[in-house]
Coordinates of C-alpha atoms and ligand atoms in Angstrom, one line a residue:
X206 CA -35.2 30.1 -188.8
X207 CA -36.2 32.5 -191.3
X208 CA -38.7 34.9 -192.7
X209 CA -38.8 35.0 -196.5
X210 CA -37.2 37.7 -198.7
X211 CA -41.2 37.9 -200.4
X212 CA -42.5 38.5 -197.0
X213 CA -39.9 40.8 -195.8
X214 CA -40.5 43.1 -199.0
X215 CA -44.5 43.5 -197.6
X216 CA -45.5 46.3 -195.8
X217 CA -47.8 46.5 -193.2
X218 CA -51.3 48.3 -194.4
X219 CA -51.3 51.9 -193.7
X220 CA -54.8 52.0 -193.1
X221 CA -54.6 50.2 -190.0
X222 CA -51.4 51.1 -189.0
X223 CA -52.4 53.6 -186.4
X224 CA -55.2 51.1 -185.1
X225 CA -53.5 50.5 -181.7
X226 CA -52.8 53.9 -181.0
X227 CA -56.8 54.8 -182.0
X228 CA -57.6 51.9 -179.4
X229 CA -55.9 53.6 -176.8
X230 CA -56.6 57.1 -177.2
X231 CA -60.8 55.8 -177.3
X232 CA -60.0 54.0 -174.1
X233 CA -58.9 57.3 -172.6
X234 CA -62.4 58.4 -173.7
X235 CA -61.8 60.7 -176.8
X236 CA -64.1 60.1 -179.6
X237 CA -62.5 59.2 -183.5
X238 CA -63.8 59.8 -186.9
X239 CA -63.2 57.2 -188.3
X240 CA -61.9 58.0 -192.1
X241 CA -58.8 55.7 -192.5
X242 CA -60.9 52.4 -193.8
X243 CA -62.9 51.9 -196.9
X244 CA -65.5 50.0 -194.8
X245 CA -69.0 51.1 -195.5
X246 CA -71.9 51.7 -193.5
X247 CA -75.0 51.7 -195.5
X248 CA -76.6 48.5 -194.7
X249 CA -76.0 45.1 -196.4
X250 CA -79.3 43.9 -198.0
X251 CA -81.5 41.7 -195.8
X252 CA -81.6 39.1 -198.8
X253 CA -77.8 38.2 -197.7
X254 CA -79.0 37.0 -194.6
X255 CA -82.2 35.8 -195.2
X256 CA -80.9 33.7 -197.8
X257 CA -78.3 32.4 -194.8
X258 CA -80.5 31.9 -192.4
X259 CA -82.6 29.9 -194.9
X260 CA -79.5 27.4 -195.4
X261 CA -80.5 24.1 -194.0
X262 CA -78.0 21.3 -195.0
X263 CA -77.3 18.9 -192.8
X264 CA -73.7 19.2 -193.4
X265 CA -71.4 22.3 -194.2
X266 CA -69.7 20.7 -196.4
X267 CA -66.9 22.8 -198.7
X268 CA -68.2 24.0 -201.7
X269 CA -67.0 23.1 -205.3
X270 CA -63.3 24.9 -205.5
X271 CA -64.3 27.6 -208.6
X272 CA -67.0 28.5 -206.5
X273 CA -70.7 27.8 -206.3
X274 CA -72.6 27.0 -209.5
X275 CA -75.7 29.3 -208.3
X276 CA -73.5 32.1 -207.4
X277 CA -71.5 31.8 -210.5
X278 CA -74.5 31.9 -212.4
X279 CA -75.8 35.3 -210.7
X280 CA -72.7 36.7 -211.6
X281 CA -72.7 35.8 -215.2
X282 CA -76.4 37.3 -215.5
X283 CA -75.4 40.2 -213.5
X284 CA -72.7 40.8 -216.4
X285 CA -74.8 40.4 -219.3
X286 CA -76.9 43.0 -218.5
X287 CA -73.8 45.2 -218.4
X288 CA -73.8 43.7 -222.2
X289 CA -70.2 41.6 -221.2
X290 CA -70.8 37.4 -222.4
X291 CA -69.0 35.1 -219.9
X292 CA -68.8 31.4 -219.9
X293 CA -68.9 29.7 -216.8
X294 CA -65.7 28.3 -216.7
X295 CA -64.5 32.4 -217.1
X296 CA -65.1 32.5 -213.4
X297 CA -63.3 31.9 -210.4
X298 CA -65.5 32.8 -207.0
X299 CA -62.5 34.1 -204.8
X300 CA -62.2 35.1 -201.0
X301 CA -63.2 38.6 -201.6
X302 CA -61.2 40.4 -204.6
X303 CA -57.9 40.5 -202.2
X304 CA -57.4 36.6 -203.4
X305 CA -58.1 37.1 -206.8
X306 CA -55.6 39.8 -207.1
X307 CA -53.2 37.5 -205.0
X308 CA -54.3 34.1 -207.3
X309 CA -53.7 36.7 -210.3
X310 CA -50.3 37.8 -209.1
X311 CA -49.3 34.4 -208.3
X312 CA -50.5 33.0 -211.8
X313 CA -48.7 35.2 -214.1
X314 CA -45.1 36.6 -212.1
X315 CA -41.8 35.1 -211.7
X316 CA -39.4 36.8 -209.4
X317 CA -38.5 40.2 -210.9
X318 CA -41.1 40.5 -212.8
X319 CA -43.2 44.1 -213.3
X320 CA -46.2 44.6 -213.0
X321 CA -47.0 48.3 -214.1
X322 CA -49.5 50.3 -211.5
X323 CA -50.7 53.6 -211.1
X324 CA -49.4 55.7 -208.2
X325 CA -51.1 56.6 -205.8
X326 CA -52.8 52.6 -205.4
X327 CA -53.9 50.4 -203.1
X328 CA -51.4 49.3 -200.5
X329 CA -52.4 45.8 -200.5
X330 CA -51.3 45.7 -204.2
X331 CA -47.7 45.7 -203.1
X332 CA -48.4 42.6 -200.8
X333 CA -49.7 41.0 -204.1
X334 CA -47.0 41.8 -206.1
X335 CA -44.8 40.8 -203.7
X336 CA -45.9 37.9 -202.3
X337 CA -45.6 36.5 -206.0
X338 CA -41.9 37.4 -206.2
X339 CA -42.9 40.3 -208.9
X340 CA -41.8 44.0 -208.8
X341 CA -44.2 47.2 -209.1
X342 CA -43.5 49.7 -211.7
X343 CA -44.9 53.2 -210.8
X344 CA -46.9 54.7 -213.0
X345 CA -46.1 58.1 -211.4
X346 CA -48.7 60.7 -211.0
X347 CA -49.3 64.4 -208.9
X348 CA -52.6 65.9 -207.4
X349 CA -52.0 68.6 -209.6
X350 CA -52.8 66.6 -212.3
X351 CA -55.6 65.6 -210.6
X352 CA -53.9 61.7 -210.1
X353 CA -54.7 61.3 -213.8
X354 CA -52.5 58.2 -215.6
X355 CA -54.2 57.4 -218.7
X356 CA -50.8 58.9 -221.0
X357 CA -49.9 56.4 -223.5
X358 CA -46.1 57.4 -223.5
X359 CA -45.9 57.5 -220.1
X360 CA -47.1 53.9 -219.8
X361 CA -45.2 53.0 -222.7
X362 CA -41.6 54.5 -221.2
X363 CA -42.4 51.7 -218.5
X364 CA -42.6 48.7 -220.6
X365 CA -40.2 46.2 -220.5
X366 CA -38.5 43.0 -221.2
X367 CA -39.5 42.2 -217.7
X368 CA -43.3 43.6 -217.8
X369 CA -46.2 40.9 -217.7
X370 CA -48.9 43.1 -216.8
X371 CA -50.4 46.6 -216.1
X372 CA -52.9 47.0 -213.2
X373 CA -55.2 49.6 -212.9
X374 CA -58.1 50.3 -210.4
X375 CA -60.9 51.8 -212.0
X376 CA -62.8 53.6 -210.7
X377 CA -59.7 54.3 -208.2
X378 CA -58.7 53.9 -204.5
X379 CA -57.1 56.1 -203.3
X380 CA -57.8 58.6 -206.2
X381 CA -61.6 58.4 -206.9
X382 CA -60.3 59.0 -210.7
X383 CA -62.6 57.4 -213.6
X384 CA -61.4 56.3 -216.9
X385 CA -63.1 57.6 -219.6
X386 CA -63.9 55.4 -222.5
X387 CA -61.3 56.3 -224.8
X388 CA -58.6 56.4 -222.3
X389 CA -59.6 52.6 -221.3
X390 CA -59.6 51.8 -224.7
X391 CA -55.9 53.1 -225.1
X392 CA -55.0 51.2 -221.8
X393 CA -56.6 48.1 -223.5
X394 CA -54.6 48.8 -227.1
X395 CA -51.2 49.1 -225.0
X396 CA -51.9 45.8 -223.6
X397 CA -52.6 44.0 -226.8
X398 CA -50.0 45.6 -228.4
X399 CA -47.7 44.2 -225.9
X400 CA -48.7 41.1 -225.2
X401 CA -49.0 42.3 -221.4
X402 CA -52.3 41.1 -219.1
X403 CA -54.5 44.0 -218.2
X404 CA -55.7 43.4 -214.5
X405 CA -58.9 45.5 -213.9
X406 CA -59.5 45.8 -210.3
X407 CA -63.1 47.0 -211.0
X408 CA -64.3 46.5 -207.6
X409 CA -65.8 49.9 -207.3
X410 CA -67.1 50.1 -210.9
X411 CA -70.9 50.6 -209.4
X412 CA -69.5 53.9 -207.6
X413 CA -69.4 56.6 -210.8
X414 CA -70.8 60.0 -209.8
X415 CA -71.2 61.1 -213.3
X416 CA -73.9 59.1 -215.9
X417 CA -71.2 59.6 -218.7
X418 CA -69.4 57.1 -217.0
X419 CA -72.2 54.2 -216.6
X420 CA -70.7 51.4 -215.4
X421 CA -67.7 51.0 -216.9
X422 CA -66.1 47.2 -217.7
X423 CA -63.3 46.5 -219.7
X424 CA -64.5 43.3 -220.3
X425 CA -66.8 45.0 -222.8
X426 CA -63.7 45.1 -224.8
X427 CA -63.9 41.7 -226.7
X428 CA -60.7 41.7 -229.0
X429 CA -58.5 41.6 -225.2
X430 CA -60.4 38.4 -224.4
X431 CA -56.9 36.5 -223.5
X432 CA -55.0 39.8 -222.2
X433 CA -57.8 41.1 -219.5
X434 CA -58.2 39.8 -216.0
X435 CA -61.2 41.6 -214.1
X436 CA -61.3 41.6 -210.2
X437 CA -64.9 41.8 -208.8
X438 CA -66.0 41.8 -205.7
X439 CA -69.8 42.0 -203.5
X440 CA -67.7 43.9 -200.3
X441 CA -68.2 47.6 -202.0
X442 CA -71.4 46.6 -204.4
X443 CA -73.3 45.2 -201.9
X444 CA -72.0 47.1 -198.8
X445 CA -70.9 43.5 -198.0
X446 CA -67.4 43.6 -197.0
X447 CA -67.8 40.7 -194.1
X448 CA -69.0 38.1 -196.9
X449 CA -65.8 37.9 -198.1
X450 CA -66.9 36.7 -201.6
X451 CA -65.4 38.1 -204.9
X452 CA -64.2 36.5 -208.3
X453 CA -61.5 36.7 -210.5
X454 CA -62.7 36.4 -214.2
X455 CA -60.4 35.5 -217.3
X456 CA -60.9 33.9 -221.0
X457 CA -57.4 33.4 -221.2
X458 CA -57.6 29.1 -220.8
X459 CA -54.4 28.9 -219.7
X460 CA -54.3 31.6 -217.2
X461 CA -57.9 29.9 -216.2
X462 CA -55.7 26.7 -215.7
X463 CA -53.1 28.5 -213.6
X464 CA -56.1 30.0 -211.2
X465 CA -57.9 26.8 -210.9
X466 CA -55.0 25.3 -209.0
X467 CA -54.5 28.2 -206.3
X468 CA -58.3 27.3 -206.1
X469 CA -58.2 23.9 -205.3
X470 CA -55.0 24.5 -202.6
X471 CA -57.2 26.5 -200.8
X472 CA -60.3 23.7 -201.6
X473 CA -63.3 26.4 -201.6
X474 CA -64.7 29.8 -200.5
X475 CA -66.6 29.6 -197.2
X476 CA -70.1 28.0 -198.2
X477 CA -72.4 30.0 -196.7
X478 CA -70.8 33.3 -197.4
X479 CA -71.5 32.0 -201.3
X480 CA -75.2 31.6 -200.3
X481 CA -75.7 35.0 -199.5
X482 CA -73.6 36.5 -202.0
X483 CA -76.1 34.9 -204.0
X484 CA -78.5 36.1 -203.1
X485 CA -77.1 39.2 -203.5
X486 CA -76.9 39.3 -206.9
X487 CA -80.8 39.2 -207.0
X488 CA -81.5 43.0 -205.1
X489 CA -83.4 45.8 -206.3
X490 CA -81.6 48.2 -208.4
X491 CA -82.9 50.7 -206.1
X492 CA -80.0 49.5 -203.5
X493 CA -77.6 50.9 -206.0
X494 CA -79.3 54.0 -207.4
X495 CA -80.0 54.8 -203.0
X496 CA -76.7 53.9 -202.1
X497 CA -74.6 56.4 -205.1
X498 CA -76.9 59.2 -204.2
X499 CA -76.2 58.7 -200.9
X500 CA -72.3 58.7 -201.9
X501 CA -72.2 61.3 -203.8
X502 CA -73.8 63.7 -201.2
X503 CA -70.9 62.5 -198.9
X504 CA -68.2 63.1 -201.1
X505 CA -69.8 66.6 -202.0
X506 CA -69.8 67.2 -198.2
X507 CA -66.0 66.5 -198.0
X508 CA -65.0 68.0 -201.1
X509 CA -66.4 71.2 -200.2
X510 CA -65.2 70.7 -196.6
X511 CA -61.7 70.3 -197.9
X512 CA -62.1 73.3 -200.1
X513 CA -63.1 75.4 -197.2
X514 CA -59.5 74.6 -195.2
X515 CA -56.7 77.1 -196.7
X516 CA -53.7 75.5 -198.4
X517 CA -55.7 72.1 -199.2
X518 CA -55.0 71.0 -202.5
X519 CA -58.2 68.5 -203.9
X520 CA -59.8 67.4 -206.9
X521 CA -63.6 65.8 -207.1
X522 CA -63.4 62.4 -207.7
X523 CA -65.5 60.8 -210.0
X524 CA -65.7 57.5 -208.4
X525 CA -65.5 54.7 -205.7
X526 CA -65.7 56.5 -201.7
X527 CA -62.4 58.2 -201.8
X528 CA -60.8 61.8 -202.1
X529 CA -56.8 61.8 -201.9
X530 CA -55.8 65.3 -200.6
X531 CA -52.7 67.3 -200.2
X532 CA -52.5 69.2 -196.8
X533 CA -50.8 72.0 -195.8
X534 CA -48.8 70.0 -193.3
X535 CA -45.1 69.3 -193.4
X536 CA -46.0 65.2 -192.8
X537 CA -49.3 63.4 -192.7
X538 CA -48.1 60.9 -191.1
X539 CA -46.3 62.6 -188.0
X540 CA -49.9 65.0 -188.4
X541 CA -52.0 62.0 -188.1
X542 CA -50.2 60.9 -185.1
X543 CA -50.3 64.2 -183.5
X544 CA -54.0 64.3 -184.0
X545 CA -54.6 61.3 -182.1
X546 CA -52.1 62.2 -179.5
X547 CA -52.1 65.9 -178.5
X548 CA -55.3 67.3 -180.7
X549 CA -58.7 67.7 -179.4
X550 CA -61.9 69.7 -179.9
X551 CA -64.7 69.1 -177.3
X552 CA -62.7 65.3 -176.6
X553 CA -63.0 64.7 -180.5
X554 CA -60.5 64.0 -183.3
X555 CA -60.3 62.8 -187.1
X556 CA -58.5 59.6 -188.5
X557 CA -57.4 58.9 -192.2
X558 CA -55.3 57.5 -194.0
X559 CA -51.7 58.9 -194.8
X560 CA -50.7 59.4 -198.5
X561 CA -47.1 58.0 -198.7
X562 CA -47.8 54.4 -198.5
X563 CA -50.0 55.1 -201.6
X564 CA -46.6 55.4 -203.5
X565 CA -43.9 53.0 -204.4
X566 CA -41.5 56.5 -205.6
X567 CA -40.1 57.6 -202.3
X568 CA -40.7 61.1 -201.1
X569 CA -44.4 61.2 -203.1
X570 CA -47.3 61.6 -200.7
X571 CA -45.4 62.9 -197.6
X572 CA -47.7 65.5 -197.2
X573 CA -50.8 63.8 -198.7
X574 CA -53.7 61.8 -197.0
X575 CA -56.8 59.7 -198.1
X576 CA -60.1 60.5 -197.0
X577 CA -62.8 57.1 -197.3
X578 CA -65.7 59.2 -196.7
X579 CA -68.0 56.5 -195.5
X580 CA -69.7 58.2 -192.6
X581 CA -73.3 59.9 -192.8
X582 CA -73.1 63.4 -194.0
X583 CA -73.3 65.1 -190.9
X584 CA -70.4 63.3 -188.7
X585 CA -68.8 64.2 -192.2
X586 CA -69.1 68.4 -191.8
X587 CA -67.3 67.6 -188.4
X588 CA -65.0 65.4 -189.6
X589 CA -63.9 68.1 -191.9
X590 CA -64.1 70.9 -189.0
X591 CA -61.9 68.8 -186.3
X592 CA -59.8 68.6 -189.9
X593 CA -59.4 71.9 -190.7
X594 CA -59.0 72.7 -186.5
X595 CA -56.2 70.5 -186.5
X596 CA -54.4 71.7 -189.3
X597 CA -54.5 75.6 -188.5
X598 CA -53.5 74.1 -184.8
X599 CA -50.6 71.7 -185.6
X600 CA -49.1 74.7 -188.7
X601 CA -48.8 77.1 -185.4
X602 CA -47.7 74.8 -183.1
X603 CA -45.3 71.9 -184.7
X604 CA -44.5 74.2 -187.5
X605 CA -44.5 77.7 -186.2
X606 CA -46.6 79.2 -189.1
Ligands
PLP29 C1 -59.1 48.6 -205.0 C2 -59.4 47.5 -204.2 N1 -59.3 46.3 -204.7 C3 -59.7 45.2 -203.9 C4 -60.1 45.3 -202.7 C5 -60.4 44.0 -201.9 O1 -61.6 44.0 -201.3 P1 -62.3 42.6 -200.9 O2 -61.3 41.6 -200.7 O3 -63.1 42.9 -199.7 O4 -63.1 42.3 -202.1 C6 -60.2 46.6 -202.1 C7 -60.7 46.7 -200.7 O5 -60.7 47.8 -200.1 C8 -59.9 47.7 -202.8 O6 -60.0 48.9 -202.4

């Protein structure tokens, strides 16, 4: 028997990669802070589960493949306020955005196939790509440019016979970086220019920290109608992670066509997650303008806690609830592991994520880390202490500075 070269090019996800060591060292009573996962902790709106709990068919019975008329409906409201016009057949309701990126992926590569991203990105991007047979092209980029991408040449230089797409997350995990208007418009040009799809992983796009941003869509962009691909999701928006409900959304028919059959292999989303995501769509705007606030006080916390460690290298991201950093460690990942295994301050330690599996170049990230700062303020300021312990610790012991 045998496991499949598309398999065997996946990596397992760094974010959970140190779980079972985390497991055990709680079990030996020493208390994490938790800063490896993106989940967050402000809580989902009541209307999720009311509207769940209010479910009374007699049967569960799956719902229609493309996803629930209702909920399909909520999201093409919740667009057109944002100003963008979507048909109903333009969306796909998905198994959080995860399946839409994998439905994308498998829709539009064929073995050896690029797909142009960013670096750092998402790790599960790789699995994507990969699962579909397709290859990533790096987009390479450094903290000290602040993780910035949006150079036409340098995008450009990537492009070839073998490109079908570009894929950007906006605003960014791991980065936190925003586009600004002009540089998504250039993004958008290359791709029409090209004839390449544009896959905008906009999960995050209610996270901006700056009102110059507003909510930024590329679907606003009407003249890439059969280049762009959005990925939504209600996981981040809606604090909502467990509903496991998001939506690919295309105007391209045939790419439509493509999607529609990974949708009925898989028959339908879970019906009652599609009830409350629903629902969703019908909160308070307050939920959004609380929860930012609430955001961006965190990720001021951390940015200035990260500022306060000597030799930490960090820029203030604009978006989403993540700061990558670069530490003054030889390797985050051996740092991580010591920090879990040999570091403690009053029977506490700090978890995140380390930076190299962020890269596709080898050698990038070694000594880099990202921080989901998804904890309330205060267990933040420690977070950042037990951080900024550790470092000073590990330099003088592990590398004798
Ligand atoms: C950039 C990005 N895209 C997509 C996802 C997928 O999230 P979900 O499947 O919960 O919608 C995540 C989750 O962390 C993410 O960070």
């Amino acid at each position: 028997m045998k496991i499949s070269i598309n398999a065997n090019r996946c990596e397992p996800s760094p974010m959970r990669k140190f779980h079972p060591l985390a497991v055990k060292v709680k079990e030996d009573g020493k208390k994490i802070y938790h800063l490896n996962i993106g989940q967050p902790d402000i809580p989902t709106p009541a209307a999720f589960y009311e509207a769940t709990r209010a479910f009374d068919n007699k049967t569960l019975a799956y719902e229609a493949s493309p996803g629930n008329p209702a909920l399909i409906d909520a999201i093409r409201k919740y667009y057109a306020k944002l100003g963008i016009s979507l048909d109903a057949d333009d969306i796909f309701i998905t198994t959080g955005g995860s399946e839409a990126l994998l439905f994308t992926c498998l829709s539009i590569l064929d073995p050896y196939t690029e797909v142009i991203i960013p670096e750092p990105y998402y790790p599960n991007y790789t699995t994507f790509v990969h699962a579909a047979g397709g290859v990533i092209r790096a987009l390479h980029t450094t903290p000290e440019e602040g993780y910035r991408y949006a150079f036409r040449d340098r995008i450009e230089k990537l492009i070839t016979k073998n490109t079908r797409a570009i894929m950007i997350t906006n605003p960014g995990n791991p980065t936190g970086v925003v586009l600004s208007r002009e540089e998504m418009r250039m993004i958008a040009d290359v791709a029409k220019e090209h004839d390449l799809f544009l896959i905008s992983d906009e999960v995050y796009r209610e996270f901006c920290y700056d009102d110059k941003y507003g909510i930024p869509s590329m679907g606003r962009f009407t003249d890439i109608d059969d280049n762009l691909v959005i990925v939504d999701s209600v996981s981040k928006r809606f604090s909502s992670c467990g509903a496991r409900v998001g939506c690919v959304i295309t105007k391209n028919k045939e790419l439509q066509q493509a999607i529609l059959k990974f949708c009925q292999s898989r028959l339908s989303v879970a019906t009652l997650d599609q009830v409350g995501a629903t629902a969703l769509y019908s909160v308070d705007k307050e939920f959004f303008v609380q929860s930012k606030a609430e955001y961006k006080k965190r990720r001021d916390t951390v940015v200035q806690g990260l500022r306060d460690i000597p030799g930490v290298l960090v820029e203030e991201p604009m978006g989403a609830f993540y700061v990558m950093a670069q530490l003054p460690v030889d390797d985050a990942d051996k740092f991580q592991r010591w920090l879990l295994t040999a570091f403690s301050d009053n029977g506490e330690t700090v978890m995140f994520a380390p930076g190299a599996p962020f890269y596709e170049t080898p050698g990038s990230g070694i000594n880099e880390v990202r921080i989901a700062y998804v904890l309330e303020q205060k267990e933040l300021q420690r977070a950042m202490e037990l951080l900024g312990k550790g470092i000073a610790q590990y330099r003088k012991e592990q590398m004798g500075l």
